[in-house]
Amino acid sequence: MKHLATLYKKELLENVLPFWTSNSRDEQHGGFFTCLDRYGKVFDTDKFMWLQGREVWMFSMLYDKVEQNPLWKDMALHGATFMEKYGRDEQGNWYFSTTQEGQPLIQPYNIFSDCFAAMAFGALYKIDPKPEYHAIAKDTFENILRRRKNPKGHYTKNVPGTRNLKNFALPMILCNLSLELEHILGSEKVNEFIPEVLEEVMNVFYLEDKGLILENVLEDGSFSDSFEGRLLNPGHAIEAMWFIMDLAVRLNDMPLAGKAMEVGLRMLEHGWDHQYGGIFYFMDVHNKPPQQLEWDQKLWWVHMETLVFLAKGWQLTGSEACKSWFEKVHAYTWKHFKDAEHPEWFGYLNRQGEPLLQLKGGKWKGCFHVPRALYQVWQTLEKAPAFSYLEA
Amino acid sequence: MKHLATLYKKELLENVLPFWTSNSRDEQHGGFFTCLDRYGKVFDTDKFMWLQGREVWMFSMLYDKVEQNPLWKDMALHGATFMEKYGRDEQGNWYFSTTQEGQPLIQPYNIFSDCFAAMAFGALYKIDPKPEYHAIAKDTFENILRRRKNPKGHYTKNVPGTRNLKNFALPMILCNLSLELEHILGSEKVNEFIPEVLEEVMNVFYLEDKGLILENVLEDGSFSDSFEGRLLNPGHAIEAMWFIMDLAVRLNDMPLAGKAMEVGLRMLEHGWDHQYGGIFYFMDVHNKPPQQLEWDQKLWWVHMETLVFLAKGWQLTGSEACKSWFEKVHAYTWKHFKDAEHPEWFGYLNRQGEPLLQLKGGKWKGCFHVPRALYQVWQTLEKAPAFSYLEA
């Protein structure tokens, strides 16, 4: 798999990262532009806190793990300065978005802004250990835990008590975030924290009889026969399964890694479009019509996260299924998402695999899933297979 | 155009209405099921107040205007009883949805639930003049006016002051609603009300240099260079233009009808997909990537409303452009949206014109746009042309 490792590394360093270092810096007002068209030109100037945080995290992580490239550190600091100055309300909640100048635009209704801010300042602290970065990461994480049971606060539209659902995304992100912030929170706290999120991700949202992971369940963990309760998001569940594999490695729990691999493969088989290839965005577990009109589209992050999952599954367990699925998803992804003519990758394809939008970055696509996956696959395929773990 | 009038009438009375009278009544808990699959089978039991109200309105209006069919009156009362009992919170705001049994599920964050409830009870009062129906229609209308400047209340996620946008939908619906409720509000009140909504719809949201109608503008009416500000929704604007034509007839203002026709035709020409046919759902006025992933899909209501607009435009002005566009949109709509094998019509097609979802009703598609348009086109094409107005 060495030639593949090289391919992913080269694509990261020579194609994708230069796109962001060249096009996403706002030299006038700070922070990052993320709405970039096919050629890298800014088409909208709003600043989305998810994507500011993710880009700061990306460049900090690469500086820490790949190479002490001063440009990368400068990118991270450039974004962090904007976030620190304009990103939070008076209670320390992170806005969803600001104007180009940093005026708050959309309220902190979305707790994932906080998750990616904590990830950003946690990673930045590793490469520039200023106490204020430590404090922002820690305070934000604690605020997430405080808001956890009611993440949308008064913005929630559900009448309390009628159908109290909980969503898969937060425990899933917390699996990853707790590992990302171990140097901030301390190993003891992370150890305390892990069993609870593991239980949520691997049991509470897991629908035993189908072997699939649901996006929403009732508060007591039971199935809700409603649009939300029937919803499957294959990419989301598959992404979670590589977070779980990382946790399994940390816990030296290879049966857990094996279970994550099985569940992820089942979601992938279920989510694969046998007619046109690629993985569906949304499905209904009872094959009823989903409410999301974009259900049959093929999204970049779904496919990038699946490649990471498959590479890790193969490396950890030697599973032939992971290997052959990796080849299949790799072929689809490089053929349809990579822009053969211009830097960076397309984000949104129609069911048939043609670009639905020409953008390289937008309100949700930033400097994150493509480069993180290229990095993860590169690193994973460069490692020696760890099959022996399983046999032990 | 007599044969077309007959075609629309027959489709309404023999194909579409029987689908709803047979499948949408919940005999156990009252109200209407609207999530109905291709064959009319219920696939979800939640009750959405938009669609409860619209179905009550539909059957009341048909009873009033077409035929005193006792089944239709019974349908209207069946829905209204459920709405009256379970539809409102203690302040008289209409919930967005309830469970099958009528427990409130989604809060009254959406003022259009109130708009369609007012329409429903206004129409019901015409066929069954009980004082409580009058009171519900009137109180709800007054509540809409009170909430008008801040329709989402504390559910709004916008930080006040940064980019205060106003949306086209409410003034547009009020154009129609004020006429629908004239017997409740009185002609004097409607006369007072009309100039303001006309000004909003025809001037404030109208982008002079392009001749197009925007979905959102800044509070002072100026253009906002943002995702929301650049948004075009051709179907919405075209639907509004037939509401305006109805107002123009009432005001005996034929230049206004002529202007509505011009603007609607421009939106249609702009929104038409020259590659696959049909009208796009969303566009960006500067041709930047829209944020709505469903932008290129073909939605039933967009095409149904366009047929009404074109029939009225042709009948009122004799415009050849309206006539030839009617033929084109008619051909597309009947070919792609009508289900040749089972009753009622498809709602959601992909860009290529194939059904994206097989449902006949859902969370947003109910007994409304298809039958209302069939009724409107039938009635319009049966009338003698009114060209002479224009020449006068």
PDB file of N, CA and C in Angstrom, chain A residues 3 25 49 64 72 77 120-121 136 164 176-177 181 193 200 208 211 235 246 259 267 276 280 291 336 358 361 364:
ATOM      1  N   HIS A   3       2.467   2.814  -2.388  1.00  0.00           N
ATOM      2  CA  HIS A   3       2.219   3.770  -3.476  1.00  0.00           C
ATOM      3  C   HIS A   3       0.956   4.593  -3.189  1.00  0.00           C
ATOM      4  N   ARG A  25      -7.053  33.025   3.363  1.00  0.00           N
ATOM      5  CA  ARG A  25      -6.709  34.055   4.350  1.00  0.00           C
ATOM      6  C   ARG A  25      -7.393  35.371   4.023  1.00  0.00           C
ATOM      7  N   MET A  49     -18.064  29.723  12.123  1.00  0.00           N
ATOM      8  CA  MET A  49     -17.183  29.331  13.218  1.00  0.00           C
ATOM      9  C   MET A  49     -16.751  27.869  13.148  1.00  0.00           C
ATOM     10  N   ASP A  64       2.212  20.161  14.036  1.00  0.00           N
ATOM     11  CA  ASP A  64       2.618  19.284  15.137  1.00  0.00           C
ATOM     12  C   ASP A  64       3.062  17.908  14.640  1.00  0.00           C
ATOM     13  N   TRP A  72       2.301  27.103   8.070  1.00  0.00           N
ATOM     14  CA  TRP A  72       1.178  26.411   8.695  1.00  0.00           C
ATOM     15  C   TRP A  72       0.888  26.999  10.074  1.00  0.00           C
ATOM     16  N   LEU A  77      -2.435  30.583  13.613  1.00  0.00           N
ATOM     17  CA  LEU A  77      -2.517  31.772  14.475  1.00  0.00           C
ATOM     18  C   LEU A  77      -3.415  32.842  13.854  1.00  0.00           C
ATOM     19  N   ALA A 120      -9.740  23.309  17.962  1.00  0.00           N
ATOM     20  CA  ALA A 120      -8.781  24.261  17.386  1.00  0.00           C
ATOM     21  C   ALA A 120      -7.802  24.747  18.445  1.00  0.00           C
ATOM     22  N   PHE A 121      -8.321  25.232  19.567  1.00  0.00           N
ATOM     23  CA  PHE A 121      -7.422  25.819  20.564  1.00  0.00           C
ATOM     24  C   PHE A 121      -6.624  24.736  21.294  1.00  0.00           C
ATOM     25  N   ILE A 136      -9.010  28.629  26.749  1.00  0.00           N
ATOM     26  CA  ILE A 136     -10.147  28.635  25.811  1.00  0.00           C
ATOM     27  C   ILE A 136     -10.597  27.209  25.521  1.00  0.00           C
ATOM     28  N   ASN A 164     -38.965  13.270  23.181  1.00  0.00           N
ATOM     29  CA  ASN A 164     -37.623  13.760  23.479  1.00  0.00           C
ATOM     30  C   ASN A 164     -36.574  12.875  22.824  1.00  0.00           C
ATOM     31  N   ASN A 176     -14.139  11.710  19.656  1.00  0.00           N
ATOM     32  CA  ASN A 176     -12.952  12.240  19.003  1.00  0.00           C
ATOM     33  C   ASN A 176     -12.360  13.395  19.810  1.00  0.00           C
ATOM     34  N   LEU A 177     -13.235  14.269  20.297  1.00  0.00           N
ATOM     35  CA  LEU A 177     -12.783  15.484  20.984  1.00  0.00           C
ATOM     36  C   LEU A 177     -12.046  15.148  22.278  1.00  0.00           C
ATOM     37  N   LEU A 181      -8.277  16.374  23.094  1.00  0.00           N
ATOM     38  CA  LEU A 181      -8.011  17.307  24.196  1.00  0.00           C
ATOM     39  C   LEU A 181      -7.371  16.626  25.406  1.00  0.00           C
ATOM     40  N   PHE A 193     -14.383   9.655  31.132  1.00  0.00           N
ATOM     41  CA  PHE A 193     -15.345  10.126  30.158  1.00  0.00           C
ATOM     42  C   PHE A 193     -15.665   9.072  29.095  1.00  0.00           C
ATOM     43  N   GLU A 200     -22.867   5.169  24.531  1.00  0.00           N
ATOM     44  CA  GLU A 200     -23.837   5.874  23.676  1.00  0.00           C
ATOM     45  C   GLU A 200     -23.678   5.458  22.215  1.00  0.00           C
ATOM     46  N   GLU A 208     -30.034  -3.071  17.168  1.00  0.00           N
ATOM     47  CA  GLU A 208     -29.577  -4.461  17.219  1.00  0.00           C
ATOM     48  C   GLU A 208     -30.079  -5.302  16.023  1.00  0.00           C
ATOM     49  N   GLY A 211     -28.510  -4.140  12.867  1.00  0.00           N
ATOM     50  CA  GLY A 211     -27.065  -3.937  12.893  1.00  0.00           C
ATOM     51  C   GLY A 211     -26.644  -2.578  12.365  1.00  0.00           C
ATOM     52  N   GLY A 235     -22.609   8.066   6.344  1.00  0.00           N
ATOM     53  CA  GLY A 235     -21.298   8.692   6.488  1.00  0.00           C
ATOM     54  C   GLY A 235     -20.978   9.052   7.929  1.00  0.00           C
ATOM     55  N   ASP A 246      -9.860   4.467  16.897  1.00  0.00           N
ATOM     56  CA  ASP A 246      -8.782   5.203  17.569  1.00  0.00           C
ATOM     57  C   ASP A 246      -8.877   5.015  19.084  1.00  0.00           C
ATOM     58  N   LYS A 259     -15.520  -4.734  16.482  1.00  0.00           N
ATOM     59  CA  LYS A 259     -16.944  -4.439  16.421  1.00  0.00           C
ATOM     60  C   LYS A 259     -17.191  -3.167  15.595  1.00  0.00           C
ATOM     61  N   MET A 267     -22.874  -0.424   7.695  1.00  0.00           N
ATOM     62  CA  MET A 267     -23.430   0.871   7.272  1.00  0.00           C
ATOM     63  C   MET A 267     -23.038   1.169   5.820  1.00  0.00           C
ATOM     64  N   TYR A 276     -25.527   3.727  -9.171  1.00  0.00           N
ATOM     65  CA  TYR A 276     -24.569   4.719  -9.690  1.00  0.00           C
ATOM     66  C   TYR A 276     -23.247   4.734  -8.930  1.00  0.00           C
ATOM     67  N   PHE A 280     -25.036   6.990  -0.287  1.00  0.00           N
ATOM     68  CA  PHE A 280     -26.151   7.926  -0.091  1.00  0.00           C
ATOM     69  C   PHE A 280     -25.912   8.796   1.138  1.00  0.00           C
ATOM     70  N   GLN A 291     -37.160  12.789   4.687  1.00  0.00           N
ATOM     71  CA  GLN A 291     -37.577  14.184   4.488  1.00  0.00           C
ATOM     72  C   GLN A 291     -36.488  15.035   3.843  1.00  0.00           C
ATOM     73  N   HIS A 336     -14.612  10.956  -9.000  1.00  0.00           N
ATOM     74  CA  HIS A 336     -15.726  11.906  -9.032  1.00  0.00           C
ATOM     75  C   HIS A 336     -15.481  13.178  -8.204  1.00  0.00           C
ATOM     76  N   GLN A 358     -20.142  23.742  -8.059  1.00  0.00           N
ATOM     77  CA  GLN A 358     -18.748  23.775  -8.492  1.00  0.00           C
ATOM     78  C   GLN A 358     -17.803  24.211  -7.364  1.00  0.00           C
ATOM     79  N   GLY A 361     -15.196  25.289  -1.489  1.00  0.00           N
ATOM     80  CA  GLY A 361     -15.465  25.525  -0.078  1.00  0.00           C
ATOM     81  C   GLY A 361     -16.732  26.345   0.028  1.00  0.00           C
ATOM     82  N   TRP A 364     -20.266  24.897   4.713  1.00  0.00           N
ATOM     83  CA  TRP A 364     -20.020  23.654   5.466  1.00  0.00           C
ATOM     84  C   TRP A 364     -18.738  22.961   5.043  1.00  0.00           C
TER      85      TRP A 364
END
